[in-house]
Short mmCIF file of C-alpha atoms and ligand atoms in Angstrom, two decimals:
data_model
loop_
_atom_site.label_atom_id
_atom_site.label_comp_id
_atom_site.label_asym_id
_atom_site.label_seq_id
_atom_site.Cartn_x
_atom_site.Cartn_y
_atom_site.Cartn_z
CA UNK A 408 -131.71 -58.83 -55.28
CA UNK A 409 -130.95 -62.05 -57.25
CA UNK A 410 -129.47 -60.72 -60.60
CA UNK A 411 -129.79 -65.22 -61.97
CA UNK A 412 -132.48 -66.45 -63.66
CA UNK A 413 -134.88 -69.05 -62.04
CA UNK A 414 -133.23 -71.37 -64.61
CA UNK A 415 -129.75 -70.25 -63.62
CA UNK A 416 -130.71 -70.33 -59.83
CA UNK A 417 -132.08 -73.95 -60.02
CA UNK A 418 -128.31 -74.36 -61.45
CA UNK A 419 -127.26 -73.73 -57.62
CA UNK A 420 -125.22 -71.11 -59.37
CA UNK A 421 -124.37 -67.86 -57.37
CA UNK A 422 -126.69 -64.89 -57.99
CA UNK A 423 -123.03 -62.84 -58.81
CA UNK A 424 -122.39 -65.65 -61.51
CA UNK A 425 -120.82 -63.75 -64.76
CA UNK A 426 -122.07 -65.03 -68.25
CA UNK A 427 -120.42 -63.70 -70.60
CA UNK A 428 -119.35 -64.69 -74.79
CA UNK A 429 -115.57 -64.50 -76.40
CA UNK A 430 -114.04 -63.56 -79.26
CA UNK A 431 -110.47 -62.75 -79.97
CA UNK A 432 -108.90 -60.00 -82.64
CA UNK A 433 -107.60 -61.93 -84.98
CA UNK A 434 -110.36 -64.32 -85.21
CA UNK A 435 -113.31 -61.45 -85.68
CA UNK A 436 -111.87 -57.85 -86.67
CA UNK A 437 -110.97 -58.11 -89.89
CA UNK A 438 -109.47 -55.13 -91.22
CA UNK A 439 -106.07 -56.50 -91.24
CA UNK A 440 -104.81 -54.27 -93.83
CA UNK A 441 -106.72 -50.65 -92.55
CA UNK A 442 -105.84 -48.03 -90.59
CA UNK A 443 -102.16 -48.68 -90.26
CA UNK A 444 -102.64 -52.67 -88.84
CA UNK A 445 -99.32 -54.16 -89.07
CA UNK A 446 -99.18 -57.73 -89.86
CA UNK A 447 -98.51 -60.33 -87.65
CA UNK A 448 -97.52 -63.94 -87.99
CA UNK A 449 -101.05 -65.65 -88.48
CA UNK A 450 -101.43 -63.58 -91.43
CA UNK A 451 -98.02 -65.07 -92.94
CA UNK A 452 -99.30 -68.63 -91.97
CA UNK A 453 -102.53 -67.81 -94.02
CA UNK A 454 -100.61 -67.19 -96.57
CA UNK A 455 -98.85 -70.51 -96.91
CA UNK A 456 -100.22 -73.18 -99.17
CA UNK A 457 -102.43 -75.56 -97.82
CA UNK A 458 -102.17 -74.73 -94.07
CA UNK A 459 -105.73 -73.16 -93.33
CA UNK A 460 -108.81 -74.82 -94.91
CA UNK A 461 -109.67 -73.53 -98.03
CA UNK A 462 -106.74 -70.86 -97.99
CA UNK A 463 -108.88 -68.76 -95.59
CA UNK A 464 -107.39 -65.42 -94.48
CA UNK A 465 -108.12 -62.97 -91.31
CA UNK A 466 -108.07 -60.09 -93.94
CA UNK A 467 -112.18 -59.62 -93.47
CA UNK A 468 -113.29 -62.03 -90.86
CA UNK A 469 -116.64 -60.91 -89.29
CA UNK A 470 -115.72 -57.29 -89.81
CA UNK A 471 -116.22 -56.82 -86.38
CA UNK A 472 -113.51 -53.96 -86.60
CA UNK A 473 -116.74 -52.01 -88.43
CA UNK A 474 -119.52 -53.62 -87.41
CA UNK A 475 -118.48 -53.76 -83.01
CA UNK A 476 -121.55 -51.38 -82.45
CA UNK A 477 -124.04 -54.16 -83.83
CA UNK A 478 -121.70 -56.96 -82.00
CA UNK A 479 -122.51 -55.00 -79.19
CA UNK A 480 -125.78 -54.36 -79.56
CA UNK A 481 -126.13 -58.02 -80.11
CA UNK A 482 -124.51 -59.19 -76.76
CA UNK A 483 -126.64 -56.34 -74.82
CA UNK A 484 -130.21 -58.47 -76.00
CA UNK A 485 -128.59 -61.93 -75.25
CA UNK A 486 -128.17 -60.68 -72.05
CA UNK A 487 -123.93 -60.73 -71.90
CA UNK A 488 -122.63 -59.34 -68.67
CA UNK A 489 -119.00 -59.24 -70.18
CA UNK A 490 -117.38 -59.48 -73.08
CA UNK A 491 -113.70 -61.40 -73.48
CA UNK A 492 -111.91 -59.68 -76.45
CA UNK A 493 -107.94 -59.65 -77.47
CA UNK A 494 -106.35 -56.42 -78.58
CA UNK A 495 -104.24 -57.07 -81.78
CA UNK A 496 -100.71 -55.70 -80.88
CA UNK A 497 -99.91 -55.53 -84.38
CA UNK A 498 -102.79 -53.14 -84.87
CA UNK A 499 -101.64 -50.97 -81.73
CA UNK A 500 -97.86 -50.95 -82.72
CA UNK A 501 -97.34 -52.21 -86.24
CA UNK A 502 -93.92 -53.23 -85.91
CA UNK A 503 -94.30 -54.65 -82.17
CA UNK A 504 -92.22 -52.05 -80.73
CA UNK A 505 -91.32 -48.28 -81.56
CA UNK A 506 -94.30 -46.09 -83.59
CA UNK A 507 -97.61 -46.34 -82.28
CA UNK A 508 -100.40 -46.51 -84.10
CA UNK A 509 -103.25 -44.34 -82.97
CA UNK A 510 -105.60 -45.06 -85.20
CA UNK A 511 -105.20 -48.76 -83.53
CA UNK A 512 -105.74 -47.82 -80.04
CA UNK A 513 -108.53 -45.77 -81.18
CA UNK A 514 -110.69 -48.70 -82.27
CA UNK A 515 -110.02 -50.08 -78.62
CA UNK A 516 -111.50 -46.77 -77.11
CA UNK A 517 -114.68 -47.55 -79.46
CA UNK A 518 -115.16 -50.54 -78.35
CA UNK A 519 -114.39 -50.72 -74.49
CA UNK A 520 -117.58 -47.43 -74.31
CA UNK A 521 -119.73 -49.20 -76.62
CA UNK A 522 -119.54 -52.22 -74.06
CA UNK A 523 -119.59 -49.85 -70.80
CA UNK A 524 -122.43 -47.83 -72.32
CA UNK A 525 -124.27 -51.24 -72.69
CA UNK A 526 -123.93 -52.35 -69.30
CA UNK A 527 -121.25 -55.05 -70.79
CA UNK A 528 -118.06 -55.47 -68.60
CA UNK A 529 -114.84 -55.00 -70.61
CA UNK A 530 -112.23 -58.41 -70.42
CA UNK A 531 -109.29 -58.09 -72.45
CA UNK A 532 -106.63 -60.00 -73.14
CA UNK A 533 -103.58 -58.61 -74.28
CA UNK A 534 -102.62 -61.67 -76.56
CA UNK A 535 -104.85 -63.94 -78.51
CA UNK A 536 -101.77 -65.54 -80.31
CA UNK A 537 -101.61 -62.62 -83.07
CA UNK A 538 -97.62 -61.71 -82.77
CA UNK A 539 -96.59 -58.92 -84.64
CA UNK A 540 -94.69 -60.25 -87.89
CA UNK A 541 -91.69 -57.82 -86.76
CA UNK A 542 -90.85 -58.71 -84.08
CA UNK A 543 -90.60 -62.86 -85.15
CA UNK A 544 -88.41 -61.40 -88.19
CA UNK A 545 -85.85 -59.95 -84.70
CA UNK A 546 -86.33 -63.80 -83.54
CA UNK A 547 -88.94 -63.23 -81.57
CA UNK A 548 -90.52 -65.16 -78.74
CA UNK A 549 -87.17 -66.98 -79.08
CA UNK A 550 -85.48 -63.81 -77.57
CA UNK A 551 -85.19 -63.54 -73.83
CA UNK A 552 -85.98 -59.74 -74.51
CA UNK A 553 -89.38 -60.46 -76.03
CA UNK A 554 -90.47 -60.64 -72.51
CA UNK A 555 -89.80 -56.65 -72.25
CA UNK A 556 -91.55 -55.92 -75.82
CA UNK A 557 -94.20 -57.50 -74.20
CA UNK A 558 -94.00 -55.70 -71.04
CA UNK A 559 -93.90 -52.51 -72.77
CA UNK A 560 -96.91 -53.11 -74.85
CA UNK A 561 -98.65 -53.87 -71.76
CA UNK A 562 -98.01 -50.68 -70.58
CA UNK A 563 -99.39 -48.72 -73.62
CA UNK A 564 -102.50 -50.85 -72.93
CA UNK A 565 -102.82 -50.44 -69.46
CA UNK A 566 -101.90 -46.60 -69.93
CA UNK A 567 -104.83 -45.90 -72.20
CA UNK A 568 -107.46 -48.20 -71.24
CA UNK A 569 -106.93 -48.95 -67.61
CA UNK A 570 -109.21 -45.94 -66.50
CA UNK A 571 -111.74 -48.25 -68.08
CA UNK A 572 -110.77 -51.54 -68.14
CA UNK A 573 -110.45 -53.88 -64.77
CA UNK A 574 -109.81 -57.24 -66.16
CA UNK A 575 -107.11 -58.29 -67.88
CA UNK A 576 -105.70 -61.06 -68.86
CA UNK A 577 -101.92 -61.43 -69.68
CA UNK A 578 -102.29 -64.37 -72.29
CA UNK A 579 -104.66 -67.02 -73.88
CA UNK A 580 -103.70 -70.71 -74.30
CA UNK A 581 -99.72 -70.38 -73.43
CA UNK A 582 -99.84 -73.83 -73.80
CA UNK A 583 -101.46 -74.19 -77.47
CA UNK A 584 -100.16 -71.73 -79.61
CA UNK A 585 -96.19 -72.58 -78.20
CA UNK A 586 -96.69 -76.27 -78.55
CA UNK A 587 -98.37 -75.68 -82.29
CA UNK A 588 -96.65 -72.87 -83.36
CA UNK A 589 -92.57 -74.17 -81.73
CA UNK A 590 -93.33 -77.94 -81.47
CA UNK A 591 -95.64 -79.49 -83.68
CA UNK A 592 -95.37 -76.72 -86.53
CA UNK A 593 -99.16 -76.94 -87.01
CA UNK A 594 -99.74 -73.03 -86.43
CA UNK A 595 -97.84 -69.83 -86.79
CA UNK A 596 -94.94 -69.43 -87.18
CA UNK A 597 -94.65 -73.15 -88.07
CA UNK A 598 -91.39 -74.11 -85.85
CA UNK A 599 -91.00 -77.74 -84.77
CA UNK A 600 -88.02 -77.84 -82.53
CA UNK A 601 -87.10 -78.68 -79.01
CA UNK A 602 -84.72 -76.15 -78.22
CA UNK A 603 -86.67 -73.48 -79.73
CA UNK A 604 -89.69 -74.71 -77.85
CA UNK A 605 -88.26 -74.49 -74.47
CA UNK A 606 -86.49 -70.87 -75.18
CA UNK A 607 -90.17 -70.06 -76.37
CA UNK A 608 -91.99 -71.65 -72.84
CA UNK A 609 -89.45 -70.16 -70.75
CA UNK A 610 -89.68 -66.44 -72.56
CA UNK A 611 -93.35 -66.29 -72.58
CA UNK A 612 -93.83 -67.38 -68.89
CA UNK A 613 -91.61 -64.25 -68.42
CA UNK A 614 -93.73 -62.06 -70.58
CA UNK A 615 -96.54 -63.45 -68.68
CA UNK A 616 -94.66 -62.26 -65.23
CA UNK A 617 -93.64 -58.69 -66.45
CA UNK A 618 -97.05 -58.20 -67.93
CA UNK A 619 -98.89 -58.53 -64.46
CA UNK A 620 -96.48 -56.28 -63.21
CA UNK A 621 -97.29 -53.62 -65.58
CA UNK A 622 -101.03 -53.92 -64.97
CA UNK A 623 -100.68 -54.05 -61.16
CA UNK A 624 -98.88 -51.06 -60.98
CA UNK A 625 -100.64 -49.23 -63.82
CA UNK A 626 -104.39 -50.05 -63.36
CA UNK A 627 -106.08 -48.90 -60.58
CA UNK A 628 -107.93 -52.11 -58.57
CA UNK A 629 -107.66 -54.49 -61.74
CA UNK A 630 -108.15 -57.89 -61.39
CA UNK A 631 -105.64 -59.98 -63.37
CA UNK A 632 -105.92 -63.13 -64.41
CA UNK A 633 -104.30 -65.38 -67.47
CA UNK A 634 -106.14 -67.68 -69.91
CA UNK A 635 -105.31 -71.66 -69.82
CA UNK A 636 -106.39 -74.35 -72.06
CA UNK A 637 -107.12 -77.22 -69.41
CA UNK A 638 -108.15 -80.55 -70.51
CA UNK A 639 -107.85 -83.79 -68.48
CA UNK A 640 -105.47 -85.69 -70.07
CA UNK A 641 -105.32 -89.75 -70.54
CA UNK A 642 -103.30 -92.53 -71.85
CA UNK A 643 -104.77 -94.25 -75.31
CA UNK A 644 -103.99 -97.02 -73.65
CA UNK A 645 -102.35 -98.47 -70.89
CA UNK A 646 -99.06 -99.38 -72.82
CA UNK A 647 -96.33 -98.27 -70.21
CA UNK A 648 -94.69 -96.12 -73.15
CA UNK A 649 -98.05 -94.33 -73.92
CA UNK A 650 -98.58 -94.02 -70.20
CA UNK A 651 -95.10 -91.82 -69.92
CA UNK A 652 -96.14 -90.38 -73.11
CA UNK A 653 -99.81 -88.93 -71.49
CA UNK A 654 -98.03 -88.04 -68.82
CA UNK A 655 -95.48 -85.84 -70.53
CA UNK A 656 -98.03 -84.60 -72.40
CA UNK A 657 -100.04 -83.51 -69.80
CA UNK A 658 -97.02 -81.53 -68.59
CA UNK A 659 -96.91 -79.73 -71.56
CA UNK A 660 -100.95 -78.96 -72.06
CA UNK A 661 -102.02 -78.77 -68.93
CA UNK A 662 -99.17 -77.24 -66.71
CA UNK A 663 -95.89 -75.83 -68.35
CA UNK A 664 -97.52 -72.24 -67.78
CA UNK A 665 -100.04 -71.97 -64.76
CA UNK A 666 -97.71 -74.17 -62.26
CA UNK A 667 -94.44 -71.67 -62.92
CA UNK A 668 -97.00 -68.65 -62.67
CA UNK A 669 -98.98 -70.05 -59.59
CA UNK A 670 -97.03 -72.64 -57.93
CA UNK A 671 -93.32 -70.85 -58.80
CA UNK A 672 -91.59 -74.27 -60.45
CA UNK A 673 -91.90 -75.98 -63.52
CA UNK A 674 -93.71 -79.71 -63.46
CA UNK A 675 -90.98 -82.26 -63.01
CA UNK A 676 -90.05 -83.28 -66.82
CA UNK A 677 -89.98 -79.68 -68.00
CA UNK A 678 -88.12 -79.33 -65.47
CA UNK A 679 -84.92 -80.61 -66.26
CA UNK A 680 -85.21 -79.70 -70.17
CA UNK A 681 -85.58 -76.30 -69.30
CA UNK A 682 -83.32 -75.99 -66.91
CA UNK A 683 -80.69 -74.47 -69.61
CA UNK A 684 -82.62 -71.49 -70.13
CA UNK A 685 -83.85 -70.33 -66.62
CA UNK A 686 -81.68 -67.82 -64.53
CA UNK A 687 -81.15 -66.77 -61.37
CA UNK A 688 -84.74 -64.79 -60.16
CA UNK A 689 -86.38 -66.14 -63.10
CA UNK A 690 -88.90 -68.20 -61.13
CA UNK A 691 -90.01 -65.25 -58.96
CA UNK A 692 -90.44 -62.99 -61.90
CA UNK A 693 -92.66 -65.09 -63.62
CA UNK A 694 -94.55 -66.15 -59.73
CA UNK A 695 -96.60 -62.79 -59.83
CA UNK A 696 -99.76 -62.67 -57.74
CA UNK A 697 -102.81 -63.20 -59.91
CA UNK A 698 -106.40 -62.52 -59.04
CA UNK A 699 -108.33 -65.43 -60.96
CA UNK A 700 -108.03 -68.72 -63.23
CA UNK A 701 -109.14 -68.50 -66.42
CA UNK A 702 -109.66 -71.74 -68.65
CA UNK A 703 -110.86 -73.04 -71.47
CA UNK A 704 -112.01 -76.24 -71.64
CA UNK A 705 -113.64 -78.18 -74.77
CA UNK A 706 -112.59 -81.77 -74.13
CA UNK A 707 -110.18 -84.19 -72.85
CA UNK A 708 -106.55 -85.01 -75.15
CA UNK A 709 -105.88 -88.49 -75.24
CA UNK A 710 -102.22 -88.75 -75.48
CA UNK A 711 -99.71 -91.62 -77.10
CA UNK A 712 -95.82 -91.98 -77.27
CA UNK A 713 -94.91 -90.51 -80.52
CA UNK A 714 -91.39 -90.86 -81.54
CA UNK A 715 -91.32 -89.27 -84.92
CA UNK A 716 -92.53 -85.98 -82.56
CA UNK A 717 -90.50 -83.70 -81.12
CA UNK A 718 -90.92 -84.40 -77.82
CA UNK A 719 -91.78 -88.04 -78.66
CA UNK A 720 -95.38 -87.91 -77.04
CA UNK A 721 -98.83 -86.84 -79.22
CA UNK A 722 -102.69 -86.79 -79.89
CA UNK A 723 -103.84 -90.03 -79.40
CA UNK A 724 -107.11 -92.08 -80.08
CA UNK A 725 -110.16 -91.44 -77.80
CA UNK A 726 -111.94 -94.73 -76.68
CA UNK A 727 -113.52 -96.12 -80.01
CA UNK A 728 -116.56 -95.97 -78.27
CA UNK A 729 -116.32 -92.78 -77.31
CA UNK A 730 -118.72 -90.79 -79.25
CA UNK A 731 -117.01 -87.14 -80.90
CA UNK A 732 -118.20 -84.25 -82.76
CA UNK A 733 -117.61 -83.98 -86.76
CA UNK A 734 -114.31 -82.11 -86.36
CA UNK A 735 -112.88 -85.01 -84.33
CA UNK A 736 -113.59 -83.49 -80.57
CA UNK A 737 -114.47 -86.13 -77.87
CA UNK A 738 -117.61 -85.46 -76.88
CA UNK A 739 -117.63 -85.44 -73.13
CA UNK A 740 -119.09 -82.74 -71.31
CA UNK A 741 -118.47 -84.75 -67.88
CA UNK A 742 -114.59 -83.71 -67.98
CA UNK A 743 -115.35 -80.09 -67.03
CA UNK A 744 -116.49 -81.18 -64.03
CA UNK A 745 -114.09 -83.48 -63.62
CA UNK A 746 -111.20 -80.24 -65.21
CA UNK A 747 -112.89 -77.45 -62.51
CA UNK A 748 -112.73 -80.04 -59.82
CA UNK A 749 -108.54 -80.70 -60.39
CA UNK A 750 -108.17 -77.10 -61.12
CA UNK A 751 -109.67 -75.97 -57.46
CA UNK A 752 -107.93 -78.41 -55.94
CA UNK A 753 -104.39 -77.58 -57.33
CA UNK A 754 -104.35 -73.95 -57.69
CA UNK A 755 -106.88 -72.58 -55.63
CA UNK A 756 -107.45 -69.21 -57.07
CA UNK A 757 -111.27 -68.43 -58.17
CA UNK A 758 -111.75 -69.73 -61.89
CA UNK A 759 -113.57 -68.30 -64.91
CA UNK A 760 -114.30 -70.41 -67.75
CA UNK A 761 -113.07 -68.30 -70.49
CA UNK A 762 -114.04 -70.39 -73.33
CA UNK A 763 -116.52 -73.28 -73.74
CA UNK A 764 -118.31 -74.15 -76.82
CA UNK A 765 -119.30 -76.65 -79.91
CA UNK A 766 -117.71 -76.06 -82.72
CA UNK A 767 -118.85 -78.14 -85.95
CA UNK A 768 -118.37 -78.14 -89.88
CA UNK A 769 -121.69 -78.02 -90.69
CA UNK A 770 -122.99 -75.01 -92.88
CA UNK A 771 -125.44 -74.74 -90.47
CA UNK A 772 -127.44 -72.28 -92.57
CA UNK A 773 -131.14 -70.78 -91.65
CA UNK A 774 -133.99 -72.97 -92.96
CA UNK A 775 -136.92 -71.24 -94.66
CA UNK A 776 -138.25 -69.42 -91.64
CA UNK A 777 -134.67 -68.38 -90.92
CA UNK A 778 -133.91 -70.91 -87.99
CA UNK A 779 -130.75 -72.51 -87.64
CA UNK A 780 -131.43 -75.84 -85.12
CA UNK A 781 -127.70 -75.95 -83.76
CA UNK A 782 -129.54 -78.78 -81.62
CA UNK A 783 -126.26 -80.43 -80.87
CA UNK A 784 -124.31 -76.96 -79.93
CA UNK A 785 -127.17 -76.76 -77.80
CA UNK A 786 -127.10 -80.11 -75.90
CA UNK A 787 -123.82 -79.80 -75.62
CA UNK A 788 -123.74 -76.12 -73.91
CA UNK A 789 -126.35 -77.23 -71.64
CA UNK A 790 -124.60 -80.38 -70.50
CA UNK A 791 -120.72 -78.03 -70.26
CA UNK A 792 -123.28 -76.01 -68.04
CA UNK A 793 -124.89 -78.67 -66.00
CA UNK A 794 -121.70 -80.29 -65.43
CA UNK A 795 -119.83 -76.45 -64.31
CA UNK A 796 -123.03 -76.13 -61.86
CA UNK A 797 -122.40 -79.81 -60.29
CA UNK A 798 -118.70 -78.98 -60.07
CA UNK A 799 -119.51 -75.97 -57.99
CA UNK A 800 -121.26 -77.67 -56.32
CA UNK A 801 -118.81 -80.13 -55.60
CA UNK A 802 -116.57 -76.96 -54.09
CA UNK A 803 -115.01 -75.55 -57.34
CA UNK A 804 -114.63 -71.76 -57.01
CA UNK A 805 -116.38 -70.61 -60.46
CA UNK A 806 -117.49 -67.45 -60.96
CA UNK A 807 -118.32 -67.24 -64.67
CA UNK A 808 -118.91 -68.45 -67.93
CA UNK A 809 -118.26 -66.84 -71.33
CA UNK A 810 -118.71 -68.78 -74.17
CA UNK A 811 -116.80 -69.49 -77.21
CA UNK A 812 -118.15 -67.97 -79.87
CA UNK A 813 -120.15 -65.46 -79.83
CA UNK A 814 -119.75 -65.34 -83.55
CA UNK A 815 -118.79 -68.12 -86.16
CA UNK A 816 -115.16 -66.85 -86.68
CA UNK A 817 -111.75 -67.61 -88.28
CA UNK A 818 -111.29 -71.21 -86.58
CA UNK A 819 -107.47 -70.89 -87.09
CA UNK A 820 -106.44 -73.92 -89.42
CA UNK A 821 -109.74 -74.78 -89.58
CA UNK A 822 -110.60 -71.07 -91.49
CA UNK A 823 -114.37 -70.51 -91.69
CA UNK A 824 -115.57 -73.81 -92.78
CA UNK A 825 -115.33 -74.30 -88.71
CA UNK A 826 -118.43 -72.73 -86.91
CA UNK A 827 -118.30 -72.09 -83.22
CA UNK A 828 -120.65 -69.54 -82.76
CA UNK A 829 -124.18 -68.90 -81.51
CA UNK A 830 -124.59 -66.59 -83.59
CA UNK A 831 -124.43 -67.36 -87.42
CA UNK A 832 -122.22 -65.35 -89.62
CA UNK A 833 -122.60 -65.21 -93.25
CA UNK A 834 -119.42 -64.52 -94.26
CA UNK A 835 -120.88 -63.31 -97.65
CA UNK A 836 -122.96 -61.03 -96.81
CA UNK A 837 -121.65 -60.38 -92.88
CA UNK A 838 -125.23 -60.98 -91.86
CA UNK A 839 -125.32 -62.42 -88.22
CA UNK A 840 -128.07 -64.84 -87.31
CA UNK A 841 -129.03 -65.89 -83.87
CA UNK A 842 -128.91 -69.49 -83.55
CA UNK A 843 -131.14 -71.73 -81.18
CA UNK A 844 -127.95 -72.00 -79.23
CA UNK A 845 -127.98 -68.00 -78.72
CA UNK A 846 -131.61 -67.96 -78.39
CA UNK A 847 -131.19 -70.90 -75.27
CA UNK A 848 -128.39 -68.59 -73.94
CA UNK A 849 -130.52 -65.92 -73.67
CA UNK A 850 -133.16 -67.61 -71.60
CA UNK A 851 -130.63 -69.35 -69.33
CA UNK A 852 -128.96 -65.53 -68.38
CA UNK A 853 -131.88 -63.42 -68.77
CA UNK A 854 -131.38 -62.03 -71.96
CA UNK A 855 -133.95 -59.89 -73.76
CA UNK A 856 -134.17 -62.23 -77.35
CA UNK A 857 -136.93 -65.38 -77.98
C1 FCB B 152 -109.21 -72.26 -78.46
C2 FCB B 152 -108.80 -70.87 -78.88
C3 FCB B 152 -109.87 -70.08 -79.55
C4 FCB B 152 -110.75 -70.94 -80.44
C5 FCB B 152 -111.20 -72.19 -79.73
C6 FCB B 152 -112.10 -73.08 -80.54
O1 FCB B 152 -108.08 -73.09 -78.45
O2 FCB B 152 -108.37 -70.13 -77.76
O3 FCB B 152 -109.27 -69.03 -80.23
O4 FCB B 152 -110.13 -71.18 -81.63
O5 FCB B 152 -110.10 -72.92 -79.29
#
C-alpha cells in the first residue's frame, strides 16, 4: 500500500521514504539547571561576553524538556514519521563520567514512548556538540581517553534505551563543532590551535569507532549511522593559493571524519598532519561498519587561503551574484543534488538527510489572523526537496528527510534572534505557531494540519 502522498509520489520518491523534523538537546530542552543537569561547555560559552547574539543562553530554550508531550503531539498532526533528537550527556551523567543521573535518563524514557505511542520513530544521537563541562576541565576531547568516556556513555544509552531505540547515531557535524570549537575558536570551548585540533579530530574519530561498537553489540538489530555536515566546496576564485586553500578546506569540512570512518584513511593533507597522533590499529578502530549516511546539507562553503588562520585556509566570498539569505547563506538549493550525487558516489552507504532547512533573522511573527508567510523558508524547502527527488533520481540512495527545525531554537552563536523552524516559537510566552512552511510540510507527507 503506498504509505507517500500523490505529491510525494509525483516526487518519484519511494513509497518507504522517511520524513521526519530535528532538533537537538541543547538547542530545545531547556532546563539546563533542573533535575540534576550538569553543565556542559556551550553553557560556559554562553556565558562569555559577546559570543552569542544578544547574550542568549540554553538555560530555557523551547522548554521542550516540559513541554515534549505537546512537541510530540505537534509532530504526530504534521505527519512526522521520525523524530532526530540528541541526548544531553551532561544531563545523563553530570560530570561526564562516574554518578548517573536518573532523573536525566528518565526524561529520555518520556520522550522515546511519547514518540512510539505516536507512531513517531525514535533517532537519537548521542552527541549534538553539548560536552559535559567536566570532562573539558580533565582536558577533554584533547585526551586520547575521551574516546572511552565516550564509549562508556554509549553504553548507559544503549543499555537503557536500546529495547526501544533502533537508530542511532554516534555524532552530529564532527566536522563543525571541532573546526569551530579547536580551530577557528568561534564555538565552545573557544580553542584555536593546530595541534589541539588534530589531537581533537583524531580522538573523536575514535569515540566515533568505540561508540558503534557499543551499540552493535548492545542493541538488538540497530541501525547505526553518524551525522555529517556535507557541503560542496569551491574556490572564491581561481587564484592558485585560494585553489589549495578550497581544497584543504574541503578536507577539513567535508571529509576529515566520514573517509577515516568509511573509507579507513584520512584524505591526503590531514594525512600527514595527523600522522603524529595516530597509532598502531587506530585506523581499524575508528573503520567500524555503519548502516547509513547521514548529512546535513544547507549550502555550499566557498573557501579562500587565509593566512592569519590556523590552518591558513577560510570562508570565502560566494559569487557576488550569487543571491543568499539574510544571515549570509548562499542560496542554492541545486548543490544538494549536486552534495547527494558526490556522496553516493564516494561512500556508497544509503543516505538520510538529517538536517535541511532556512534559517532567517526575521521576527517572523503571526499577522492579525495569526499567519506567519515564511514564503521564502517555503520556496526554499520545496526546491532542497525537488532537487533530493532529482538526485534520486539520478541514482543517489536516499531514504529520508528530516528537517531542520522543527522548532525556532537556540541557533548557537546566532541565539534566538536566528529562526529555523516551521514551527514558530515565542520565546516569551513558549507558544508554538505553525508556520506556512509546517503547514506545506504537512501536505507534502500526509500530515493531518491545513
Ligand atoms: C547545523 C547544526 C544544527 C543547526 C543547523 C542550523 O550545523 O547541526 O544544530 O544549528 O546547523
Amino acid at each position: 500500500m503506498p504509505t507517500q502522498t500523490p505529491e510525494a509520489r509525483a516526487l518519484g520518491l519511494p513509497d518507504d521514504f522517511l520524513w521526519g523534523a530535528s532538533t537537538s538537546a541543547f538547542q530545545v530542552e531547556g532546563a539546563a539547571g533542573e533535575d540534576g543537569r550538569g553543565p556542559s561547555v556551550w553553557d560556559t560559552f554562553c556565558r562569555l561576553k559577546g559570543r552569542v547574539d544578544n547574550g542568549d543562553t540554553g538555560d530555557v530554550a523551547c522548554d521542550h524538556y516540559h513541554r515534549y508531550a505537546e512537541d510530540v503531539a505537534l509532530m504526530r498532526d504534521l505527519g512526522v514519521g521520525a523524530y532526530r533528537f540528541s541526548i544531553s550527556w551532561p544531563r545523563v551523567l553530570p560530570r561526564g563520567r562516574g554518578a548517573i543521573n536518573e532523573k536525566g535518563l528518565d526524561f529520555y524514557d518520556r520522550l522515546i514512548d511519547r514518540l512510539l505511542e505516536a507512531g513517531i520513530e525514535p533517532w537519537a544521537c548521542l552527541y549534538h556538540w553539548d560536552f559535559p563541562q567536566a570532562l573539558h576541565d580533565l582536558g577533554g576531547w584533547s585526551r586520547r581517553d575521551s574516546a572511552g568516556w565516550f564509549a562508556d556513555y554509549a553504553t548507559l544509552c544503549a543499555r537503557r534505551y536500546g529495547d526501544r531505540v533502533k537508530r542511532w547515531a554516534t555524532f552530529n557535524e564532527f566536522s563543525v563543532f571541532t573546526l569551530f570549537g579547536y580551530a577557528f575558536g568561534w564555538g565552545a570551548p573557544s580553542i584555536a590551535d593546530r595541534a589541539e585540533h588534530l589531537k581533537v579530530i583524531h580522538h573523536v574519530n575514535l569515540a566515533h569507532g568505540a561508540g558503534v561498537d557499543v551499540l552493535r553489540a548492545l542493541v538488538p538489530n540497530a541501525s547505526i549511522g553518524a551525522v555529517h555536515s556535507y557541503q560542496p566546496c569551491r574556490p572564491e576564485d581561481d587564484a592558485p593559493e585560494n585553489v589549495e586553500g578550497a581544497a584543504l578546506f574541503n578536507e577539513l569540512w567535508n571529509l576529515t571524519f566520514p573517509d577515516p570512518q568509511i573509507l579507513s584513511h584520512y584524505p591526503p593533507r590531514i594525512a600527514q598532519a595527523i600522522e603524529p597522533y595516530v597509532q598502531a590499529g587506530d585506523m581499524a578502530r575508528i573503520g567500524r561498519p555503519m548502516d547509513w549516511f547521514g548529512v546535513n546539507h544547507y549550502a555550499p562553503v566557498y573557501a579562500k587561503a587565509e593566512p592569519g588562520m590556523v590552518w591558513g585556509c577560510g570562508f570565502g566570498s560566494p559569487p557576488p551574484d550569487m543571491p543568499r539569505t539574510n544571515i549570509g547563506w548562499p542560496y542554492q538549493p541545486d548543490a544538494f543534488r549536486e552534495a547527494l550525487l558526490d556522496l553516493t558516489g564516494r561512500y556508497r552507504l544509503p543516505i538520510y538527510v538529517t538536517e535541511n532547512g532556512y534559517g532567517t533573522k526575521a521576527a517572523e511573527t503571526p499577522d492579525e489572523r495569526g499567519m506567519i508567510n515564511d514564503t521564502e523558508r517555503l520556496d526554499y524547502l520545496r526546491a532542497c526537496i525537488g532537487s533530493m527527488a532529482e538526485a534520486h533520481k539520478a541514482g543517489a540512495d536516499v531514504r529520508g528527510y528530516f528537517v531542520w527545525s522543527l522548532l525556532d531554537n537556540f541557533e548557537w552563536g546566532g541565539g534566538y534572534g536566528t529562526r529555523f523552524g516551521i514551527v514558530h516559537v515565542d520565546f516569551a510566552t513558549q507558544k508554538r505557531t505553525l508556520k506556512e512552511s509546517a503547514k506545506w510540510y504537512a501536505r507534502l507527507i500526509g500530515g493531518r494540519v491545513a
